[in-house]
Amino acid sequence: MAVDIPRTVIAKLLFFTIAVAVIPVITFFTVQQYTDNTLVSGGLAALAANIVLVAYVVMAFMEDSPAPASKEDETKKVQ
């Protein structure tokens, strides 16, 4: 019972998985070069992680989904 998952879905998931792991770390160390305050660096890294997650959710909602079955199709299936 293998499920057919489109390659684009896997590619998006892989991209955002890598992004959520890498972008906050890069943000932390980049900001750390300009300030010694780790609270600011950590806060901006957390903000970067949240931005990546929100972008993933938006992309997931915008993804094409199969058209829902019309009422006629559903009644034909029942009969």
PDB file of C-alpha atoms in Angstrom:
ATOM      1  CA  MET A   1       0.000   0.000   0.000  1.00  0.00           C
ATOM      2  CA  ALA A   2       2.436   2.644  -1.143  1.00  0.00           C
ATOM      3  CA  VAL A   3       1.147   6.190  -1.217  1.00  0.00           C
ATOM      4  CA  ASP A   4       2.002   8.236  -4.288  1.00  0.00           C
ATOM      5  CA  ILE A   5       3.554  11.455  -2.956  1.00  0.00           C
ATOM      6  CA  PRO A   6       4.488  14.036  -5.602  1.00  0.00           C
ATOM      7  CA  ARG A   7       8.167  14.912  -5.881  1.00  0.00           C
ATOM      8  CA  THR A   8       7.424  18.611  -5.443  1.00  0.00           C
ATOM      9  CA  VAL A   9       5.981  17.944  -1.994  1.00  0.00           C
ATOM     10  CA  ILE A  10       9.082  16.006  -0.957  1.00  0.00           C
ATOM     11  CA  ALA A  11      11.348  18.729  -2.386  1.00  0.00           C
ATOM     12  CA  LYS A  12       9.515  21.469  -0.465  1.00  0.00           C
ATOM     13  CA  LEU A  13       9.621  19.468   2.748  1.00  0.00           C
ATOM     14  CA  LEU A  14      13.333  18.780   2.334  1.00  0.00           C
ATOM     15  CA  PHE A  15      14.055  22.445   1.560  1.00  0.00           C
ATOM     16  CA  PHE A  16      12.182  23.725   4.605  1.00  0.00           C
ATOM     17  CA  THR A  17      13.680  21.039   6.856  1.00  0.00           C
ATOM     18  CA  ILE A  18      17.167  22.184   5.916  1.00  0.00           C
ATOM     19  CA  ALA A  19      16.146  25.844   6.148  1.00  0.00           C
ATOM     20  CA  VAL A  20      14.720  25.500   9.660  1.00  0.00           C
ATOM     21  CA  ALA A  21      17.970  23.869  10.795  1.00  0.00           C
ATOM     22  CA  VAL A  22      20.434  26.182   9.033  1.00  0.00           C
ATOM     23  CA  ILE A  23      18.919  29.677   8.867  1.00  0.00           C
ATOM     24  CA  PRO A  24      18.553  30.218  12.649  1.00  0.00           C
ATOM     25  CA  VAL A  25      22.149  29.087  13.248  1.00  0.00           C
ATOM     26  CA  ILE A  26      23.462  31.402  10.535  1.00  0.00           C
ATOM     27  CA  THR A  27      21.338  34.228  11.941  1.00  0.00           C
ATOM     28  CA  PHE A  28      22.629  33.636  15.461  1.00  0.00           C
ATOM     29  CA  PHE A  29      26.305  33.703  14.535  1.00  0.00           C
ATOM     30  CA  THR A  30      25.926  36.576  12.075  1.00  0.00           C
ATOM     31  CA  VAL A  31      24.226  38.780  14.663  1.00  0.00           C
ATOM     32  CA  GLN A  32      26.743  37.609  17.265  1.00  0.00           C
ATOM     33  CA  GLN A  33      29.508  39.239  15.187  1.00  0.00           C
ATOM     34  CA  TYR A  34      27.818  42.632  15.518  1.00  0.00           C
ATOM     35  CA  THR A  35      26.786  42.437  19.162  1.00  0.00           C
ATOM     36  CA  ASP A  36      27.964  40.581  22.244  1.00  0.00           C
ATOM     37  CA  ASN A  37      24.419  40.246  23.550  1.00  0.00           C
ATOM     38  CA  THR A  38      23.417  36.608  23.153  1.00  0.00           C
ATOM     39  CA  LEU A  39      19.825  37.476  24.042  1.00  0.00           C
ATOM     40  CA  VAL A  40      19.521  39.559  20.875  1.00  0.00           C
ATOM     41  CA  SER A  41      21.239  36.885  18.782  1.00  0.00           C
ATOM     42  CA  GLY A  42      19.045  34.129  20.188  1.00  0.00           C
ATOM     43  CA  GLY A  43      15.896  36.173  19.807  1.00  0.00           C
ATOM     44  CA  LEU A  44      16.612  36.938  16.166  1.00  0.00           C
ATOM     45  CA  ALA A  45      17.492  33.292  15.539  1.00  0.00           C
ATOM     46  CA  ALA A  46      14.141  32.266  17.032  1.00  0.00           C
ATOM     47  CA  LEU A  47      12.423  34.883  14.872  1.00  0.00           C
ATOM     48  CA  ALA A  48      14.181  33.485  11.790  1.00  0.00           C
ATOM     49  CA  ALA A  49      13.009  29.966  12.667  1.00  0.00           C
ATOM     50  CA  ASN A  50       9.435  31.199  13.041  1.00  0.00           C
ATOM     51  CA  ILE A  51       9.610  33.001   9.693  1.00  0.00           C
ATOM     52  CA  VAL A  52      10.720  29.768   8.014  1.00  0.00           C
ATOM     53  CA  LEU A  53       7.887  27.842   9.684  1.00  0.00           C
ATOM     54  CA  VAL A  54       5.285  30.429   8.665  1.00  0.00           C
ATOM     55  CA  ALA A  55       6.623  30.321   5.102  1.00  0.00           C
ATOM     56  CA  TYR A  56       6.216  26.534   5.121  1.00  0.00           C
ATOM     57  CA  VAL A  57       2.638  26.750   6.356  1.00  0.00           C
ATOM     58  CA  VAL A  58       1.783  29.367   3.714  1.00  0.00           C
ATOM     59  CA  MET A  59       3.339  27.216   0.978  1.00  0.00           C
ATOM     60  CA  ALA A  60       1.413  24.186   2.236  1.00  0.00           C
ATOM     61  CA  PHE A  61      -1.895  26.040   2.077  1.00  0.00           C
ATOM     62  CA  MET A  62      -1.150  27.440  -1.371  1.00  0.00           C
ATOM     63  CA  GLU A  63      -0.246  24.009  -2.731  1.00  0.00           C
ATOM     64  CA  ASP A  64      -2.562  22.642  -5.386  1.00  0.00           C
ATOM     65  CA  SER A  65      -4.903  20.034  -4.022  1.00  0.00           C
ATOM     66  CA  PRO A  66      -7.208  17.723  -5.929  1.00  0.00           C
ATOM     67  CA  ALA A  67     -10.571  19.250  -6.727  1.00  0.00           C
ATOM     68  CA  PRO A  68     -13.263  18.135  -4.312  1.00  0.00           C
ATOM     69  CA  ALA A  69     -15.888  15.806  -5.693  1.00  0.00           C
ATOM     70  CA  SER A  70     -19.060  17.543  -6.769  1.00  0.00           C
ATOM     71  CA  LYS A  71     -22.456  16.702  -5.296  1.00  0.00           C
ATOM     72  CA  GLU A  72     -23.386  14.787  -8.449  1.00  0.00           C
ATOM     73  CA  ASP A  73     -20.299  12.586  -8.193  1.00  0.00           C
ATOM     74  CA  GLU A  74     -21.043  11.820  -4.557  1.00  0.00           C
ATOM     75  CA  THR A  75     -24.648  10.848  -5.272  1.00  0.00           C
ATOM     76  CA  LYS A  76     -23.520   8.582  -8.119  1.00  0.00           C
ATOM     77  CA  LYS A  77     -21.115   6.819  -5.757  1.00  0.00           C
ATOM     78  CA  VAL A  78     -23.871   6.231  -3.199  1.00  0.00           C
ATOM     79  CA  GLN A  79     -26.262   4.715  -5.740  1.00  0.00           C
TER      80      GLN A  79
END
